[in-house]
PDB file of C-alpha atoms in Angstrom:
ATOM      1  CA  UNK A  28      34.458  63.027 -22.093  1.00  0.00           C
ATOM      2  CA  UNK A  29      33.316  64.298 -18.978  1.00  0.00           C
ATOM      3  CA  UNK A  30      33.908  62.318 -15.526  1.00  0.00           C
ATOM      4  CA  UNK A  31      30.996  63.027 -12.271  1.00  0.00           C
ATOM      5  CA  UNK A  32      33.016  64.313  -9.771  1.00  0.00           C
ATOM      6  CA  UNK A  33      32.655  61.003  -7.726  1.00  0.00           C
ATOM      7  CA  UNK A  34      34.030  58.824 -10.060  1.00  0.00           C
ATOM      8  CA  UNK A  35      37.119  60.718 -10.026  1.00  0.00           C
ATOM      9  CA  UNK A  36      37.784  60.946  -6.632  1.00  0.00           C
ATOM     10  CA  UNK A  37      37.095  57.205  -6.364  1.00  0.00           C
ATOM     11  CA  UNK A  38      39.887  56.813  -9.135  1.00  0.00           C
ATOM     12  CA  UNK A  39      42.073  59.073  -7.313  1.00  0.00           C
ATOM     13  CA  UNK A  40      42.309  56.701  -4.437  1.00  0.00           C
ATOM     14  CA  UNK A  41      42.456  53.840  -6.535  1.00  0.00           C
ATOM     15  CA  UNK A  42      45.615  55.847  -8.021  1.00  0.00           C
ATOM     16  CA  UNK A  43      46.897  57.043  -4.489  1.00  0.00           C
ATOM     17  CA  UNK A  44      46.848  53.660  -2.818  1.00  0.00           C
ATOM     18  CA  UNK A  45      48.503  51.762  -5.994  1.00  0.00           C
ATOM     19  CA  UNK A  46      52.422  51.065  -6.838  1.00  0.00           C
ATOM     20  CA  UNK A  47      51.483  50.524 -10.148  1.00  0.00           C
ATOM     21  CA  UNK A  48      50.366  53.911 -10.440  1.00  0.00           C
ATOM     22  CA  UNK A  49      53.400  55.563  -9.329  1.00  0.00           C
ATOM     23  CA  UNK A  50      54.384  58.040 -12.344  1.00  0.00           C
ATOM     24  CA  UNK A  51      51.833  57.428 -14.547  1.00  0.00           C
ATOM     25  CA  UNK A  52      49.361  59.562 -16.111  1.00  0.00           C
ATOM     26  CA  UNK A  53      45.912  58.261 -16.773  1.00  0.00           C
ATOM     27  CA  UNK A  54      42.649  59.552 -17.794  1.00  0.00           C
ATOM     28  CA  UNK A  55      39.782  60.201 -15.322  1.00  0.00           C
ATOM     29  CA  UNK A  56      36.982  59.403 -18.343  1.00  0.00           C
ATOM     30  CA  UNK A  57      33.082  59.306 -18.098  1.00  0.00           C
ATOM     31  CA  UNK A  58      31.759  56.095 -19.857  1.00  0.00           C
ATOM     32  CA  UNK A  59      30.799  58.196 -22.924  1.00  0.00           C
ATOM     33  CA  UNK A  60      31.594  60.599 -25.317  1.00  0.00           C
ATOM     34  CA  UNK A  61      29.309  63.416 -26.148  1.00  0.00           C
ATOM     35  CA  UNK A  62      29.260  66.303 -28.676  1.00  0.00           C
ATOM     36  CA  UNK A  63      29.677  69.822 -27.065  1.00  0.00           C
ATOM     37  CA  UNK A  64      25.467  70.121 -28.593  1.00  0.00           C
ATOM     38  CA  UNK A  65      24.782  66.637 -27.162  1.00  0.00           C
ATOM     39  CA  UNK A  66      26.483  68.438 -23.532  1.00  0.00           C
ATOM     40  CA  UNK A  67      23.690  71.288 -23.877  1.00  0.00           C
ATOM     41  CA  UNK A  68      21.239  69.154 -24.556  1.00  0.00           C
ATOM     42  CA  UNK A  69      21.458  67.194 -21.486  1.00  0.00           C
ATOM     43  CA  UNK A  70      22.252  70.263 -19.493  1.00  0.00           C
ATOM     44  CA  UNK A  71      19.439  71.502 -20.536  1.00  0.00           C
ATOM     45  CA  UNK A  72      17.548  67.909 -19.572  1.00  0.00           C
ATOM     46  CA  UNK A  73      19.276  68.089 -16.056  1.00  0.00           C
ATOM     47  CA  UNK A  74      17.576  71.245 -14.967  1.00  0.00           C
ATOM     48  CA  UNK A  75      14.684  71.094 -16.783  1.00  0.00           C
ATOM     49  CA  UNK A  76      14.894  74.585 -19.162  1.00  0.00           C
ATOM     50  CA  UNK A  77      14.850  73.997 -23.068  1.00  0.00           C
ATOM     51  CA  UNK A  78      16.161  76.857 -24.859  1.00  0.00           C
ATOM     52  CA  UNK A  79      16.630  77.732 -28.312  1.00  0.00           C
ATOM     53  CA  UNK A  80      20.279  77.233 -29.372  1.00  0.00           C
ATOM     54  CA  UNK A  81      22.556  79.343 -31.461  1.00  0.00           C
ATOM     55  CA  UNK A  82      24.912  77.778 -33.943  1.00  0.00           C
ATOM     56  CA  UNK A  83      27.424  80.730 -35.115  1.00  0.00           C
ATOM     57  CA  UNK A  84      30.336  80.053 -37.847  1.00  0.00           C
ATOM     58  CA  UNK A  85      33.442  78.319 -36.563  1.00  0.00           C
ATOM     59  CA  UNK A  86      35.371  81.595 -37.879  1.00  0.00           C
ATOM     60  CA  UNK A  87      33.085  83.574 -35.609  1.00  0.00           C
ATOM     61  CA  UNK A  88      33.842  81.359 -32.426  1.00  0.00           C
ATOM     62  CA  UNK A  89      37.315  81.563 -33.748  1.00  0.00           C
ATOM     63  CA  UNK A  90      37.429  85.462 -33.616  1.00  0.00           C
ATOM     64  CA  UNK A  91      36.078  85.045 -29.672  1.00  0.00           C
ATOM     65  CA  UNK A  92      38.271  82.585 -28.638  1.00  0.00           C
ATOM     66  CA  UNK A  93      41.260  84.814 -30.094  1.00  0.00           C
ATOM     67  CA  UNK A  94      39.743  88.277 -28.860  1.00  0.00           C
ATOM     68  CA  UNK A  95      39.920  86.704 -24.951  1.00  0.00           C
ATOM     69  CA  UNK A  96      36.585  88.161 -24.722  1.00  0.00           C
ATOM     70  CA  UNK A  97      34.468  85.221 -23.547  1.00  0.00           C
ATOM     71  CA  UNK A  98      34.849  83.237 -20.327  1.00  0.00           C
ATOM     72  CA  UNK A  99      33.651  80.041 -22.569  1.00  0.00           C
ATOM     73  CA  UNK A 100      36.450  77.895 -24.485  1.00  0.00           C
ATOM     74  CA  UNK A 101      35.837  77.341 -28.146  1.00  0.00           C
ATOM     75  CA  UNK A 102      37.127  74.535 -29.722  1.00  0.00           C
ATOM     76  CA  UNK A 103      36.296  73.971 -33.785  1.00  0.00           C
ATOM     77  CA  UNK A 104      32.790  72.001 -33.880  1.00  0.00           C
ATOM     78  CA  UNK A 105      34.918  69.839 -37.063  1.00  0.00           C
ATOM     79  CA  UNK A 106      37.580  68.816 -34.601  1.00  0.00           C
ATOM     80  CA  UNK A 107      36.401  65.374 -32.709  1.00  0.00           C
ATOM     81  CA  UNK A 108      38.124  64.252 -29.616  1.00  0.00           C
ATOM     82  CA  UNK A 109      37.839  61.043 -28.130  1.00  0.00           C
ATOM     83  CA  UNK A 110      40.370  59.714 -25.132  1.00  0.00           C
ATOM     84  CA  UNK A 111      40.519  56.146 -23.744  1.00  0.00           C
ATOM     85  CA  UNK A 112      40.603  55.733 -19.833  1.00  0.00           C
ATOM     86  CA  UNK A 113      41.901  51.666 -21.008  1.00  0.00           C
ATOM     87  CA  UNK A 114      45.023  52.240 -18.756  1.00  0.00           C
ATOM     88  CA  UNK A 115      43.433  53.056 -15.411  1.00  0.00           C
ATOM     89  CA  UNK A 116      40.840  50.007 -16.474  1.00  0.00           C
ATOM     90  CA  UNK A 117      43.608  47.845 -16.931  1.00  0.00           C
ATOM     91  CA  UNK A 118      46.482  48.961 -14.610  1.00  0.00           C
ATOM     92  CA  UNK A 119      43.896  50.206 -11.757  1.00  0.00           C
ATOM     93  CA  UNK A 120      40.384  48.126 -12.469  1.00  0.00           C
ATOM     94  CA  UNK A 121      38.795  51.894 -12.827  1.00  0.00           C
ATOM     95  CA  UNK A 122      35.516  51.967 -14.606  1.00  0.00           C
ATOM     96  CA  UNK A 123      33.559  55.089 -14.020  1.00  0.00           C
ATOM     97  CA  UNK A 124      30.019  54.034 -12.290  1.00  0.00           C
ATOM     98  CA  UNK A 125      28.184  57.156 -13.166  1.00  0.00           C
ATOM     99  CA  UNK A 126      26.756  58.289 -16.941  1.00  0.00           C
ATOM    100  CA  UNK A 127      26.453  62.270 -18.083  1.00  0.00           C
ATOM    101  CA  UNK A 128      22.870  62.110 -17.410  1.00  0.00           C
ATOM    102  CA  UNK A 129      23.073  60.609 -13.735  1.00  0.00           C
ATOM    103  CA  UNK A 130      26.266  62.838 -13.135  1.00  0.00           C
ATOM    104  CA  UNK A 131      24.132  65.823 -14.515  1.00  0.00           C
ATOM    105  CA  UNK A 132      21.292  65.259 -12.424  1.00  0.00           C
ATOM    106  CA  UNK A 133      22.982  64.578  -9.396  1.00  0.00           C
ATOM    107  CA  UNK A 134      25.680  67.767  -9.976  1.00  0.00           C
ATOM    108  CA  UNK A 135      22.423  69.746 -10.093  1.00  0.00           C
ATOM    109  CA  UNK A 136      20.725  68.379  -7.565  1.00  0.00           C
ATOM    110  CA  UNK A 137      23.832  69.542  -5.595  1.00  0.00           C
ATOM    111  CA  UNK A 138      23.802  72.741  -6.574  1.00  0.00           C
ATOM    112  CA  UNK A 139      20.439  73.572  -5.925  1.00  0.00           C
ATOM    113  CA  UNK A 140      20.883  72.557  -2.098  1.00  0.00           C
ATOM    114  CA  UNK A 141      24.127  74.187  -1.493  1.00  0.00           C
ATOM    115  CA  UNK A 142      23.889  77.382  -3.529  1.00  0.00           C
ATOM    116  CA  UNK A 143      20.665  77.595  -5.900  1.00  0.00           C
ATOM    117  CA  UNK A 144      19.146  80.228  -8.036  1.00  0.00           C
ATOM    118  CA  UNK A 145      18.326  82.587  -5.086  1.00  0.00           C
ATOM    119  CA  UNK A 146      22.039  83.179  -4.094  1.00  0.00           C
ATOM    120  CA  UNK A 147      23.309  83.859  -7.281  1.00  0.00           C
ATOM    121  CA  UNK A 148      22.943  87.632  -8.491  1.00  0.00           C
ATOM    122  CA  UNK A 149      21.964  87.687 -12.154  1.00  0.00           C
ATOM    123  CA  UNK A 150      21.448  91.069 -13.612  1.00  0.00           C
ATOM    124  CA  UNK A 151      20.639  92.337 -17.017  1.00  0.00           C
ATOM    125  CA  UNK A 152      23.795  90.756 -18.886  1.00  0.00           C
ATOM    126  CA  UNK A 153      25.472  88.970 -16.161  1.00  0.00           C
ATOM    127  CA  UNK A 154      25.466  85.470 -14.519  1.00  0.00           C
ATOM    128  CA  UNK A 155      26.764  85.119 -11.337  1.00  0.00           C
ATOM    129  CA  UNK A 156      30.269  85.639 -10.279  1.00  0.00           C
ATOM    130  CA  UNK A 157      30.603  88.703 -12.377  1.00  0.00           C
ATOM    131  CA  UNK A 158      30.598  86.734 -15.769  1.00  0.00           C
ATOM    132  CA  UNK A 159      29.569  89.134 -18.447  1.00  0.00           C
ATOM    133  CA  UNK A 160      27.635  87.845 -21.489  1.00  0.00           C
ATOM    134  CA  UNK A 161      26.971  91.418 -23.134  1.00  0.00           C
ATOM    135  CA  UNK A 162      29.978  90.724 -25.401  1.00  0.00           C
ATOM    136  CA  UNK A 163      28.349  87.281 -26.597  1.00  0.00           C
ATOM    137  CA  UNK A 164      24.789  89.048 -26.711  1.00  0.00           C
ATOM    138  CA  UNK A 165      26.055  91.236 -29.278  1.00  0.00           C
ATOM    139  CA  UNK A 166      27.974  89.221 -31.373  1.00  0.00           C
ATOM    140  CA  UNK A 167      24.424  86.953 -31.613  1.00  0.00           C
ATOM    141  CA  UNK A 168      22.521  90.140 -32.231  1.00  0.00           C
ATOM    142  CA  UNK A 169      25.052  91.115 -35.178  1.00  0.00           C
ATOM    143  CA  UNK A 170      25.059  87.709 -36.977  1.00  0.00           C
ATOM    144  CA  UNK A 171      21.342  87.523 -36.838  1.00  0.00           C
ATOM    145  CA  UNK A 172      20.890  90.887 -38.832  1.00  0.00           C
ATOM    146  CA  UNK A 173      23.213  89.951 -41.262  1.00  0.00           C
ATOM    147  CA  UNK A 174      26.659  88.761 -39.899  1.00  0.00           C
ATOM    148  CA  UNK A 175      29.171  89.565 -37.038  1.00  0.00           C
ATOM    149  CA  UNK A 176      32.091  92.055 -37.455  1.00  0.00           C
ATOM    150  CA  UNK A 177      35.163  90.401 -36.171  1.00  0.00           C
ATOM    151  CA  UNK A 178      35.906  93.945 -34.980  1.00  0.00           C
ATOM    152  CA  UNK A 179      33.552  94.028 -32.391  1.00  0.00           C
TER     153      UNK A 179
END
């Protein structure tokens, strides 16, 4: 689940000015649940570029995740996760006001007018704030000819 930034802050102070929330833990929730695909996919949507996407093995995304060589988080595609944000509806009255795609759009919309494209340095293997994809690149390269090494 992801939450628009909004949403949680409006929870926050829902939280802050309760006494019913003193000591609990809830969940700051979006209204829906989405695939990590279904995520690109409206990413994608949001800022208007469609891209072709690779799928690579779960033992593959495994062998990243272990190697600490990507700045992305893997989690197995198999594994589903769904949370409930019930207990900030019913202790607080929280429900989230915003959707992915409205969050999306308005997250990008953001972005354009505060930092966009033109201040962000991307060169040949690297997007912005010195995140380097050239590991990733290779690993894509490798399973397309015929399957990854795990050794890379």
């Amino acid at each position: 689940h992801v939450v628009y930034v909004d949403d949680l802050a409006k929870l926050l102070i829902i939280a802050a000015g309760s006494d019913h929330a003193s000591g609990q833990a809830y969940n700051a929730l979006g209204p829906h649940a989405i695939t990590f695909t279904g995520w690109i996919d409206l990413v994608m949507q949001a800022v208007g570029i469609y891209t072709e996407k690779v799928h690579l093995p779960e033992n593959i995304l495994s062998d990243i995740t272990k190697q600490g060589r990507s700045p992305i988080s893997f989690t197995s595609p198999s594994r589903s996760e769904v949370f409930s944000m019930e207990k900030a509806k019913n202790h607080l009255g929280f429900t989230p006001q915003y959707d992915l795609t409205v969050g999306l759009s308005k997250t990008y919309e953001w972005w354009q007018a505060e930092r966009g494209l033109e201040k962000i340095d991307i060169t040949s293997g690297r997007l912005g704030h010195n995140v380097d994809f050239e590991y990733e690149d290779e690993l894509i390269r490798q399973y397309e000819v015929g399957g990854a090494s795990p050794g890379l």
